Short mmCIF file of C-alpha atoms and ligand atoms in Angstrom, two decimals:
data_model
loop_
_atom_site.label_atom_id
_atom_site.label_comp_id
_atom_site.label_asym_id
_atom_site.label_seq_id
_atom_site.Cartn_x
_atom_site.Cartn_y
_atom_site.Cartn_z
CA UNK Z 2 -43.59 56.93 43.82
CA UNK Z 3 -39.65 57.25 44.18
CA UNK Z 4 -38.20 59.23 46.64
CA UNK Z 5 -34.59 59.40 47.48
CA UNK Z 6 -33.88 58.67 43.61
CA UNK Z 7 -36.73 61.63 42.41
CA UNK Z 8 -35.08 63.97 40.60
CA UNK Z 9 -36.75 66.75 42.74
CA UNK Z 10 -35.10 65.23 45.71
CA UNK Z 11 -31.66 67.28 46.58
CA UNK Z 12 -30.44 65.73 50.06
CA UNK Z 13 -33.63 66.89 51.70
CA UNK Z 14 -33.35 66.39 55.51
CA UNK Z 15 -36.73 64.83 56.43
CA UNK Z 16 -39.94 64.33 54.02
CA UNK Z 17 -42.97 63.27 56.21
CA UNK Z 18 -45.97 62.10 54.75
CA UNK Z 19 -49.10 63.05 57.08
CA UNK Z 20 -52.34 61.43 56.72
CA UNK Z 21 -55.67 61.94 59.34
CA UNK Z 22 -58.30 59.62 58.43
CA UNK Z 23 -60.70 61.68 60.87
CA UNK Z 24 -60.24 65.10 59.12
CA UNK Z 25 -59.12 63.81 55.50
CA UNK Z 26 -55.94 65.59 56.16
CA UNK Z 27 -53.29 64.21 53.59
CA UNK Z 28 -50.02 66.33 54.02
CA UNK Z 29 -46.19 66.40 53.27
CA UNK Z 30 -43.88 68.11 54.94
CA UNK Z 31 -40.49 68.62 53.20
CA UNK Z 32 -37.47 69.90 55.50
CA UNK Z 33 -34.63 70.73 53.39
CA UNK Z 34 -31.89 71.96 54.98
CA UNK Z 35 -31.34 73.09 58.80
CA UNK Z 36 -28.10 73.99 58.37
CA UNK Z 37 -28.47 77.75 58.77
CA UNK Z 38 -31.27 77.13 61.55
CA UNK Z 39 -34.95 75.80 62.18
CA UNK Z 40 -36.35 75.52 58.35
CA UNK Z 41 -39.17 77.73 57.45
CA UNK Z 42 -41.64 77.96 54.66
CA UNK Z 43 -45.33 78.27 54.05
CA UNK Z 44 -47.95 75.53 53.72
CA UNK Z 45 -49.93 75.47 50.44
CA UNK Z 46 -53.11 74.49 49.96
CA UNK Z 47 -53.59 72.73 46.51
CA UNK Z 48 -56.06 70.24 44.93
CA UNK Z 49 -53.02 68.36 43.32
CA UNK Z 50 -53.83 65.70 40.76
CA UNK Z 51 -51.71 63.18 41.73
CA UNK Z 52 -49.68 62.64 44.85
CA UNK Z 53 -46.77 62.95 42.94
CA UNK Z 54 -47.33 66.43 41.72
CA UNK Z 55 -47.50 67.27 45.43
CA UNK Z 56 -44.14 66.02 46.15
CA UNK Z 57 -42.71 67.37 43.31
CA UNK Z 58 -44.01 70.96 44.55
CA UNK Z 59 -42.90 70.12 48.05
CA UNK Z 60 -39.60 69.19 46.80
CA UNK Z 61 -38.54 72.41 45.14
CA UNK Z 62 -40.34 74.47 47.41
CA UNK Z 63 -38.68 73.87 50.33
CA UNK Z 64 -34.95 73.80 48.70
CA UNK Z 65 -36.16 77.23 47.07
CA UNK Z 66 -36.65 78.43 50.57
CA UNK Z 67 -33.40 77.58 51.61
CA UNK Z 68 -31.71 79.26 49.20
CA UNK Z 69 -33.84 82.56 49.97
CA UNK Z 70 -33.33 82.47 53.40
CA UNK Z 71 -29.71 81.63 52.90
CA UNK Z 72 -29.38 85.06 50.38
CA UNK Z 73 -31.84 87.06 52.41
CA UNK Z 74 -28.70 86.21 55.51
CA UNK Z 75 -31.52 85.06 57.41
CA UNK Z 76 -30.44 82.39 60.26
CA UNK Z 77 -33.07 80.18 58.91
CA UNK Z 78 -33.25 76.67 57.06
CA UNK Z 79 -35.36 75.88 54.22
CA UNK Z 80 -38.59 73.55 54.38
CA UNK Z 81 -42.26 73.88 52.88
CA UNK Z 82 -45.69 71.95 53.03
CA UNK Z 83 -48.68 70.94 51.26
CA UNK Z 84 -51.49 69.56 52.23
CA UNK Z 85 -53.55 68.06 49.51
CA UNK Z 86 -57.27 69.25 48.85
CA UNK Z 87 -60.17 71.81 47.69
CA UNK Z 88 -59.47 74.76 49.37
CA UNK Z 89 -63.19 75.79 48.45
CA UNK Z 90 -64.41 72.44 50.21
CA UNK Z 91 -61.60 70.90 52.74
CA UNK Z 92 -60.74 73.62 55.21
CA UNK Z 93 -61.88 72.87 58.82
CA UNK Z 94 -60.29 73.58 62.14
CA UNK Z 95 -60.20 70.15 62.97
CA UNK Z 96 -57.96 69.82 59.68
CA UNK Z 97 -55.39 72.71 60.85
CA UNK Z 98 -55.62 71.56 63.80
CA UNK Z 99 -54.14 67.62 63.34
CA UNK Z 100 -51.95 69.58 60.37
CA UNK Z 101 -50.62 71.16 63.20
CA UNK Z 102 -50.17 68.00 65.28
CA UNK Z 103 -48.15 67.10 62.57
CA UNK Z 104 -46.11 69.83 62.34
CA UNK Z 105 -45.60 69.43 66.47
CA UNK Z 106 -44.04 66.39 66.16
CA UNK Z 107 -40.76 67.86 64.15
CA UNK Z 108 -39.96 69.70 67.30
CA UNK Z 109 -38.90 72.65 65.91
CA UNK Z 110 -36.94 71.54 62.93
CA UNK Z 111 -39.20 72.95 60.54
CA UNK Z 112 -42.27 76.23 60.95
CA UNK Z 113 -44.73 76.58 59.12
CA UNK Z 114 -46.68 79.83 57.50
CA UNK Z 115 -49.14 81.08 55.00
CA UNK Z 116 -48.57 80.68 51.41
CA UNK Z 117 -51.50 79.93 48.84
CA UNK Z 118 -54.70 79.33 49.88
CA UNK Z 119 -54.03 79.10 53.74
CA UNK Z 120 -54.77 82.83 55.52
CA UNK Z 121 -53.02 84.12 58.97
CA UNK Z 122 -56.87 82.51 60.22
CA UNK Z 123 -55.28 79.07 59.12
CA UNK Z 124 -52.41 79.04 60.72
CA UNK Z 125 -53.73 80.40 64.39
CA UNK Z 126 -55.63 77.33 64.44
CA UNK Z 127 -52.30 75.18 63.62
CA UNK Z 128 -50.86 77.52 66.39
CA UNK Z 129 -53.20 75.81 68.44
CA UNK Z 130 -51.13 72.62 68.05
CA UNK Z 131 -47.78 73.66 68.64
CA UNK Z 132 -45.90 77.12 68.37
CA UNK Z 133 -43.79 76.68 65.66
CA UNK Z 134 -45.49 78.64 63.38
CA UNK Z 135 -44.64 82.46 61.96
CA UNK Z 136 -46.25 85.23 60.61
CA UNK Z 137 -49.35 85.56 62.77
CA UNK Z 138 -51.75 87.85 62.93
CA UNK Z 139 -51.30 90.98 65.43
CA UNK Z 140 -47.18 90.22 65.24
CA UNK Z 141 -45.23 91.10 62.27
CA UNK Z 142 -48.97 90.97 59.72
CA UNK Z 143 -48.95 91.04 55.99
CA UNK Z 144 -45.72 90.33 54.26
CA UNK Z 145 -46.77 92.18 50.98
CA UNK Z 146 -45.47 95.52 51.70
CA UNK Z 147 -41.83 94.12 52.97
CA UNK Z 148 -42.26 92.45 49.62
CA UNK Z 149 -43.16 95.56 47.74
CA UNK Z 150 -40.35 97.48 49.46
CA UNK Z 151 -37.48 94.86 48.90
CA UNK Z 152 -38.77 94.38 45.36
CA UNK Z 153 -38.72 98.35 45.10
CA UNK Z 154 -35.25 98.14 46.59
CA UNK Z 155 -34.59 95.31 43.89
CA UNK Z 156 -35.91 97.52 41.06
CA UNK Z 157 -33.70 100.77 42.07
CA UNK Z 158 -30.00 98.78 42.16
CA UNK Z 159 -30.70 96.75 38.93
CA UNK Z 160 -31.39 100.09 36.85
CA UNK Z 161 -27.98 101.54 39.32
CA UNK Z 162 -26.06 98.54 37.56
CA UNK Z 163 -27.67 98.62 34.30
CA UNK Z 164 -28.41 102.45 33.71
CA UNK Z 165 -25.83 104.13 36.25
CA UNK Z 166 -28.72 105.55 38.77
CA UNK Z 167 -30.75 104.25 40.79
CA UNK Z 168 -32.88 107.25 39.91
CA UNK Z 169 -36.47 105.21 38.65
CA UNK Z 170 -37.70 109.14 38.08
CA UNK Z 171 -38.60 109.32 34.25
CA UNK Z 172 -38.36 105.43 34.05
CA UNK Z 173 -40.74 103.27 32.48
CA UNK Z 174 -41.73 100.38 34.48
CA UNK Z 175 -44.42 97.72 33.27
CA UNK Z 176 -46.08 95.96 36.51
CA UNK Z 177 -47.58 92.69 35.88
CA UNK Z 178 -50.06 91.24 38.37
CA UNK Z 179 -51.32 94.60 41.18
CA UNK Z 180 -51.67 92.35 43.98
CA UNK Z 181 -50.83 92.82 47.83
CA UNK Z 182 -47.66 93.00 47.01
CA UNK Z 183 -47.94 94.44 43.13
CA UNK Z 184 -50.26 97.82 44.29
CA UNK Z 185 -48.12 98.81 46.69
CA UNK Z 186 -45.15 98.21 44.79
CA UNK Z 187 -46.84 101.00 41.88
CA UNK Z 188 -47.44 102.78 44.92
CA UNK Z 189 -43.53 103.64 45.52
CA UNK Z 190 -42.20 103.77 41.78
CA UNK Z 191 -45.10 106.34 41.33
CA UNK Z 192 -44.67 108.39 44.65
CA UNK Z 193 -40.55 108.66 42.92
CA UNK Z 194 -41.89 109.55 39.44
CA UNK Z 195 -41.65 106.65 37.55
CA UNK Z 196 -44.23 105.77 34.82
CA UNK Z 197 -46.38 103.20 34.82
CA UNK Z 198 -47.79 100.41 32.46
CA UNK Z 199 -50.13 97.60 33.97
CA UNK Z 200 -51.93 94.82 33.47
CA UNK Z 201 -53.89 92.00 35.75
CA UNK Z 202 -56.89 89.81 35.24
CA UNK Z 203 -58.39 92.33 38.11
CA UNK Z 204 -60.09 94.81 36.24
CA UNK Z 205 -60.96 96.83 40.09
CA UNK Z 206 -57.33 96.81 40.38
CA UNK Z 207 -56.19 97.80 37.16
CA UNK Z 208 -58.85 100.72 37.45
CA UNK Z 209 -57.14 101.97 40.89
CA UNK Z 210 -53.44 101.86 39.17
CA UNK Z 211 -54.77 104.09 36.31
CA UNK Z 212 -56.87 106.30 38.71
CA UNK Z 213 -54.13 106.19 41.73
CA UNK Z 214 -50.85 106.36 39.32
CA UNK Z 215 -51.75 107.21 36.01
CA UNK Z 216 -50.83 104.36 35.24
CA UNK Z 217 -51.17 103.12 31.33
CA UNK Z 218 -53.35 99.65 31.25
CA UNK Z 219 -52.63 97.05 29.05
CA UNK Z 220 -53.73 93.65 27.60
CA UNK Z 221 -52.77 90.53 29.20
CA UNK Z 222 -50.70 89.21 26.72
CA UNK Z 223 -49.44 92.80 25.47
CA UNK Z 224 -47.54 94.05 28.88
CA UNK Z 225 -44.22 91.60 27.88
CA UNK Z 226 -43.64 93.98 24.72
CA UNK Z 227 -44.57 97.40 26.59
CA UNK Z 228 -42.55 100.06 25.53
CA UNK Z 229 -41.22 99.64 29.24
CA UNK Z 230 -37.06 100.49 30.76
CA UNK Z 231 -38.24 97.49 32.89
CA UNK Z 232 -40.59 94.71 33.67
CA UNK Z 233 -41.55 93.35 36.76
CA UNK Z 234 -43.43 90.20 37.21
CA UNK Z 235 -45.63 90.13 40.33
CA UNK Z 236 -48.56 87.84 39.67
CA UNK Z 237 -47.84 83.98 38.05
CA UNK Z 238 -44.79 82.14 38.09
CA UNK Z 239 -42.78 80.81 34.22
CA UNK Z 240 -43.56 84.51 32.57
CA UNK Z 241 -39.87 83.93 31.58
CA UNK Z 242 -40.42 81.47 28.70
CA UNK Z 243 -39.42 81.13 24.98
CA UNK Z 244 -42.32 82.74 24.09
CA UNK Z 245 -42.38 85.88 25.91
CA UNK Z 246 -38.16 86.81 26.33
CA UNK Z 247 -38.01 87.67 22.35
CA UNK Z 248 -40.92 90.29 22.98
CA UNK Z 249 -39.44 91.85 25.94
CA UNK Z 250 -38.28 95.86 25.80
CA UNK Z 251 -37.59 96.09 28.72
CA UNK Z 252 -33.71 96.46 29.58
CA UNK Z 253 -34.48 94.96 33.47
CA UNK Z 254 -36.65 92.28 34.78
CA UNK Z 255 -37.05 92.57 38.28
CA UNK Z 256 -40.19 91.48 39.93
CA UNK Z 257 -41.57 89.79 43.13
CA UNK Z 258 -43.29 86.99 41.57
CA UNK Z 259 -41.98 83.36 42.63
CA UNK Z 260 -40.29 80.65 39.76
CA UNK Z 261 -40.34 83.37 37.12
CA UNK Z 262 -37.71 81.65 34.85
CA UNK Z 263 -39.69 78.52 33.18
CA UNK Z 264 -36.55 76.89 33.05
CA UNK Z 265 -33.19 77.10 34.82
CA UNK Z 266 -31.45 78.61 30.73
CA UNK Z 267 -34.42 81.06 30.71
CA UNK Z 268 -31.57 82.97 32.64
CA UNK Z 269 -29.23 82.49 30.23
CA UNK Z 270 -31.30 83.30 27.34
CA UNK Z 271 -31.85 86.43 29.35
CA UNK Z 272 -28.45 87.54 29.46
CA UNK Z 273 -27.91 86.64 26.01
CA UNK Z 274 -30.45 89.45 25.12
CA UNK Z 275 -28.44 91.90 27.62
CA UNK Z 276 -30.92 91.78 29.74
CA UNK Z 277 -30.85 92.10 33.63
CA UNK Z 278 -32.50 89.83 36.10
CA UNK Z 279 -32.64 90.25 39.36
CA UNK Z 280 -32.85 86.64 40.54
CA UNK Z 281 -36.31 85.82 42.10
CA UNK Z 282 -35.74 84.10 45.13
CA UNK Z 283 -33.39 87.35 46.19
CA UNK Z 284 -35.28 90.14 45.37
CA UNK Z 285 -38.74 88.51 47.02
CA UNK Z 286 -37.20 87.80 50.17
CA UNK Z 287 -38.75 91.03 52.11
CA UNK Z 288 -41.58 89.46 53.48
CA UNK Z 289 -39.55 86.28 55.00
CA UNK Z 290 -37.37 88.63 55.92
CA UNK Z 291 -39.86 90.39 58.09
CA UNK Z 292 -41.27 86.85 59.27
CA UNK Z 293 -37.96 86.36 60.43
CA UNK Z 294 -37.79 89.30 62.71
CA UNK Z 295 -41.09 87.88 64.18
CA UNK Z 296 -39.46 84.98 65.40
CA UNK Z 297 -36.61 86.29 67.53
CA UNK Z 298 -36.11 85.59 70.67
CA UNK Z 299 -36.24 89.74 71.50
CA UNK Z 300 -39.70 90.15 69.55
CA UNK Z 301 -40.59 91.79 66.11
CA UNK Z 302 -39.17 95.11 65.37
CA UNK Z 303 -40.97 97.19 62.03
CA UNK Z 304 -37.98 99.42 62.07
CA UNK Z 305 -35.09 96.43 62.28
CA UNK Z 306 -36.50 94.28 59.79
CA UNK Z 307 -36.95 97.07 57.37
CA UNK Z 308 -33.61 97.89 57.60
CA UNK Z 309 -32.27 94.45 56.47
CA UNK Z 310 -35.19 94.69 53.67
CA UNK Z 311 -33.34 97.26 52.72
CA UNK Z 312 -30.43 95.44 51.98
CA UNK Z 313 -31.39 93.68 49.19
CA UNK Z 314 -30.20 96.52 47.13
CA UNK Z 315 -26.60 95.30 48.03
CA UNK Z 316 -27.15 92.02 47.91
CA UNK Z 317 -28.63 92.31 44.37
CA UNK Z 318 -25.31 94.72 43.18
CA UNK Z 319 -23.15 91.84 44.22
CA UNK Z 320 -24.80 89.30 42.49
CA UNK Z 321 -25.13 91.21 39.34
CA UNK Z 322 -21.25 92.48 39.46
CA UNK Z 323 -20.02 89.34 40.21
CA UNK Z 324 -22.46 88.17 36.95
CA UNK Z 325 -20.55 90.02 35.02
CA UNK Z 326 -16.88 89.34 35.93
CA UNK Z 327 -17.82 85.58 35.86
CA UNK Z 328 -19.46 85.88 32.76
CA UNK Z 329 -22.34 84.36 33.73
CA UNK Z 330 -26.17 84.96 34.15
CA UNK Z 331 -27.48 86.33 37.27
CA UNK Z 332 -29.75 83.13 38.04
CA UNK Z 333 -26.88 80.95 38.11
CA UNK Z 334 -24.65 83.25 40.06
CA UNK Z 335 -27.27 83.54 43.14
CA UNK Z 336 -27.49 79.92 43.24
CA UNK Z 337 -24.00 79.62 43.94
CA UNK Z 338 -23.79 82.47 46.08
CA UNK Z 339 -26.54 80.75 48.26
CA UNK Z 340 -24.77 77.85 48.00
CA UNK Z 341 -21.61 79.28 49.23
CA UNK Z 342 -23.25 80.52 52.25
CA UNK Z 343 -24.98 77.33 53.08
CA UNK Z 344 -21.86 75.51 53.08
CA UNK Z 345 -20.23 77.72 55.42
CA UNK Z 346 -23.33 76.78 57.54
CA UNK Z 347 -23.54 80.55 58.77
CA UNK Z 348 -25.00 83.73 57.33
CA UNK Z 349 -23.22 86.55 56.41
N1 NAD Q 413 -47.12 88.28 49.25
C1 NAD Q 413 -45.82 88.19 49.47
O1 NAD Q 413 -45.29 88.73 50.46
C2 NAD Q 413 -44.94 87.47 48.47
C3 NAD Q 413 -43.62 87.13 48.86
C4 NAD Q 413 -42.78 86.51 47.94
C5 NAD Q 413 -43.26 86.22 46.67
N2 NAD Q 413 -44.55 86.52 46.33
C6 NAD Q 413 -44.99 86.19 44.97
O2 NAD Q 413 -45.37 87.39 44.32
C7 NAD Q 413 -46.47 87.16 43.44
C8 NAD Q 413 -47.63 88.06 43.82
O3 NAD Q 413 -47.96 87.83 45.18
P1 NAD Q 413 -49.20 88.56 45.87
O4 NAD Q 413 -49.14 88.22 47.31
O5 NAD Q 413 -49.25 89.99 45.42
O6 NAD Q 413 -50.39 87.76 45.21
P2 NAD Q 413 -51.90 88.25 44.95
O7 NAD Q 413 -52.67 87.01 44.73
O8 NAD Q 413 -52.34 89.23 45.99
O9 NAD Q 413 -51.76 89.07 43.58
C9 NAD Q 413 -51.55 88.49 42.33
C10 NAD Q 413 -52.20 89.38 41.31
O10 NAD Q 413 -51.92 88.86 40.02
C11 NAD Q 413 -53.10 88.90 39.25
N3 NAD Q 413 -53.03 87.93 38.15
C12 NAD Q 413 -53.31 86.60 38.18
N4 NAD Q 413 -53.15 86.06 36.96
C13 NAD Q 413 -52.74 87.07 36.14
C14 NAD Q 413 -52.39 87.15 34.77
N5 NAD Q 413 -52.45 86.08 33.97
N6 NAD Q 413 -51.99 88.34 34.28
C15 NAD Q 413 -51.95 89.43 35.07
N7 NAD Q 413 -52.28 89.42 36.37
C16 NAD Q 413 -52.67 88.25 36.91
C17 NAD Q 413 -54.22 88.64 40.25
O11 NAD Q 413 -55.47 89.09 39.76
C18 NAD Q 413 -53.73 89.44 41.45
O12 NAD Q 413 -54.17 90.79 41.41
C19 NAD Q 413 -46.76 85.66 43.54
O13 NAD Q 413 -45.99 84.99 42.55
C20 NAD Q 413 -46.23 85.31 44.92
O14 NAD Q 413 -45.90 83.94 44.99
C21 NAD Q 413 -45.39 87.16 47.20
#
């Protein structure tokens, strides 16, 4: 298994491969970049097939962090982990416990968090092993609703830029995936009188939207070509393929789902059917953002990190004027944006 020649690999700082014959840990650690600060990203629990599909997660993962935390102006670096297993069979303290060892031994360069399959319960037993974790229980909680708000935020300037108002009242907006972050994202376009369309593979949850909201459900396959003003992806990444932009309505696509564009000229095909996107990694940032605030040195502040979730309105108006006076698609322009900042090595 290359490394330093994988195509995945993009100058990645440090990529440590943990084993722990006692627990059956196998983990890797990817630090991409500490250039803006200590590099943070969640650890993900996956039952990989090979080892290389783990590093090829890792790999992106982590620089997909940096260039989140780099947009979100967060003084952070970029890094992720995986540790390789069942999640239905693996998970032991002992297991968090030497991941957390692990994690220890970076001193600092890289914290770790929750991402799929590992809870806030995880992770206080890695905190056991060293404190350079984030997003604990009892300190800044669950990141969905920072993600609902920011994605909310998102939502409001793309239809500013693409419609003239940021008005969503009267708009038709078609929610895929009602998750933690999904639901209460329905809950804010309803409470501002926007309609809704849904769909998720949760028929409790789809049952609450249309009870809660009014909302209109859906079939799985049938919310891309809802009669929708805008779509927003919120449950599984590569929605944005060559199958699904031709059926798209929808004017916008701004959701807080992860990796939404199957492939990097899935933006470009986009923009070729004069259609908005606000750039994943950008609009999704509110619950880092409010990890963030978590780990200053003055303590977590609701009311401070909710105003800098709010600013991923701005951030998204940028990117999408600067889209159009370079003539180019909105994907490509945050990437060089976040670029930009990481080569100053500040944050805005
Ligand atoms: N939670 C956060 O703060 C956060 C932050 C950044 C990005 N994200 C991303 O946002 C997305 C949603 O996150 P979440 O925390 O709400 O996850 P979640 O697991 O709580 O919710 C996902 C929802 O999508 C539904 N779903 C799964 N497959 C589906 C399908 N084929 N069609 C329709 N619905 C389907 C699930 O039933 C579930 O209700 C994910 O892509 C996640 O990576 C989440």
């Amino acid at each position: 298994m290359a490394v330093f020649n994988h195509p995945e690999f993009d100058q990645h700082e440090q990529v440590v491969f943990c084993s722990d014959a006692e627990t059956g840990l196998k983990a890797i650690i990817a630090v991409h970049s500490t250039r803006l600060g200590p590099a943070v990203g969640g650890c993900r629990l996956w039952d990989y097939v090979t080892d290389e599909d783990a590093l090829v997660d890792v790999l992106r993962l982590s620089r997909g962090m940096t260039y989140k935390n780099a947009m979100a102006g967060l003084p952070l670096g970029g890094g992720k982990s995986v540790i390789i297993g069942n999640a239905k069979t693996i998970k032991s303290e002992a297991l968090f416990r030497a991941f957390g060892r692990m994690v220890h031994r970076l001193s600092g360069s890289y914290y770790s968090a929750e991402d799929v399959n590992i809870t806030t319960h995880d992770i206080m037993q890695v905190n056991q092993e060293t404190p350079f974790v984030a997003g604990l229980e009892g300190k800044s909680g669950n990141p969905g609703p920072f993600t609902a708000l920011g994605t909310y935020q998102g939502i409001k300037a793309a239809a500013q830029h693409k419609f003239g108002s940021a008005d969503l009242s009267g708009k038709t907006v078609a929610i895929q995936g009602l998750g933690s972050v999904g639901f209460y994202l329905c809950e804010h376009l309803h409470k501002e009188g926007a309609k809704l369309i849904v769909t998720d593979i949760n028929q409790d949850a789809v049952n609450r939207a249309v009870t809660q909201f009014g909302a209109t459900a859906v079939g799985l396959d049938a919310i891309y070509a809802a009669d929708a003003d805008i779509y927003a992806p919120c449950a599984l990444g590569a929605t944005l393929n060559d199958e699904t932009i031709p059926q798209l309505k929808a004017k916008i696509v701004a959701g807080c789902a992860n990796n939404q564009l199957k492939r990097p000229e899935h933006g470009d095909m986009l923009r070729a059917r004069g259609i908005l996107y606000a750039p994943d990694y950008v609009i999704n940032a509110g619950g880092i953002i409010n990890v963030a605030f978590e780990m200053r040195p003055q303590g977590y502040s609701a009311e401070e990190s909710t105003a800098k979730v709010m600013q991923i309105f701005d951030t998204l108006l940028t990117i999408f004027n600067r889209a159009d006076s370079q003539q180019l698609s909105t994907s490509v322009i945050a990437d060089i944006m976040a670029q930009e900042i990481i080569a100053k090595g500040k944050t805005a």
